[in-house]
């Protein structure tokens, strides 16, 4: 019998690249294994996973929210309610009882779009956020926002014909998914000198290029707040983007998973595209994505999220339901997490004081780390860094010595990959090279999270490495 080889597989998957879990992450795991040995001879004591927004990962250790975990525990094991009666807040017990009456056992499949009651709660959350009605039938619960993005791109793409406009830099989910479904990436560059702002002219240029190449633009992806940039769109730009979508008959995909991660909300508030579309009375088809993995919840492993359909016909929604039903249903633990996301404790609830204290503490820590890291990185020679007003990351730009660029060429690597690999090997800090997110020719960046505790020690290690790197390769 002939063995199965890569040549026998779908050729599209050979084009899939996902830098967040790529070469650097694999190397980090190898080093983590070496640290287990008594005589490892590595110049650091731990690997710091600054490559991924995974807040509760071991080593980052962002605390979970007590309310979410108590509700989840009661849903996993309902008899626990008798043991904690009088010890846990009554609103926790009431919430679990309400969900149990609707769902029954979370070991059973739910509706393929998600538990109807939870979808009603999501719709109410959206109404309260935006001031416009939301229909539970327009809500699809998903196994994290990524599953929703994958579903929508799958149904939008005609292989090798359909183009999807994506920001550069972008979260690698989009290029990976486009490669998987043989879609055509239509990149448009964000403006780093203007705080990673979104340029309509860049998008128009990408559209014109697609037309010349015979590619049919189908959708525009906007990540707001941005990943990896942390940029937050102002409402005027959002309005202009909606009008652009109208002009070119584009579907708008709004990745809004970082909407609660606002470091300067007074000057950089979040507005949803659903709100803007409704204010403009626009007919633009819109899919909006949210998740329990980000914000202050950080429940990445539960795989919970949702998307809302706006201006999507009943015919198209029926086809989306058909595709969603192939996977039967999203994980029930994730759906419970979504319910806790969109229905947190209210000010008069017994759980509220602890929930408020926990969420404020996490927000304050993220805000402080982001500010300190941006300031310190900007003080280094050959580094410039936009102080992100949102999300969980910084995306510093590197001016690398010519000798470092040449050394990277000899090794067959991008210069920022060479930098990131040496950073990992000398400090244990794992970041993602900018080449994994996309950048202009000749530019070099890396993305790091603002989730790492012990920010002084962490940033000091980054500073010391950078100065040694410049000395090694002859300065800027």
PDB file of N, CA and C in Angstrom, residues 82 132 162 370 419 433 472 476:
ATOM      1  N   UNK A  82     -26.796  22.709  46.093  1.00  0.00           N
ATOM      2  CA  UNK A  82     -27.180  22.446  47.479  1.00  0.00           C
ATOM      3  C   UNK A  82     -26.001  22.650  48.440  1.00  0.00           C
ATOM      4  N   UNK A 132     -30.256  50.341  19.208  1.00  0.00           N
ATOM      5  CA  UNK A 132     -31.066  49.902  18.082  1.00  0.00           C
ATOM      6  C   UNK A 132     -31.484  48.451  18.299  1.00  0.00           C
ATOM      7  N   UNK A 162     -13.003  35.108  -5.706  1.00  0.00           N
ATOM      8  CA  UNK A 162     -13.457  36.095  -4.733  1.00  0.00           C
ATOM      9  C   UNK A 162     -12.296  36.733  -3.993  1.00  0.00           C
ATOM     10  N   UNK A 370       0.494  48.591  29.176  1.00  0.00           N
ATOM     11  CA  UNK A 370       0.558  49.143  27.823  1.00  0.00           C
ATOM     12  C   UNK A 370       1.304  50.465  27.820  1.00  0.00           C
ATOM     13  N   UNK A 419      15.429  38.479  14.535  1.00  0.00           N
ATOM     14  CA  UNK A 419      15.400  39.238  15.780  1.00  0.00           C
ATOM     15  C   UNK A 419      14.585  38.497  16.843  1.00  0.00           C
ATOM     16  N   UNK A 433       6.924  37.769  14.861  1.00  0.00           N
ATOM     17  CA  UNK A 433       7.508  38.703  13.897  1.00  0.00           C
ATOM     18  C   UNK A 433       6.433  39.412  13.082  1.00  0.00           C
ATOM     19  N   UNK A 472      25.828  43.779  18.532  1.00  0.00           N
ATOM     20  CA  UNK A 472      26.282  42.589  17.818  1.00  0.00           C
ATOM     21  C   UNK A 472      26.356  42.823  16.313  1.00  0.00           C
ATOM     22  N   UNK A 476      22.364  50.872  14.444  1.00  0.00           N
ATOM     23  CA  UNK A 476      21.329  51.184  13.466  1.00  0.00           C
ATOM     24  C   UNK A 476      21.979  51.774  12.203  1.00  0.00           C
TER      25      UNK A 476
END
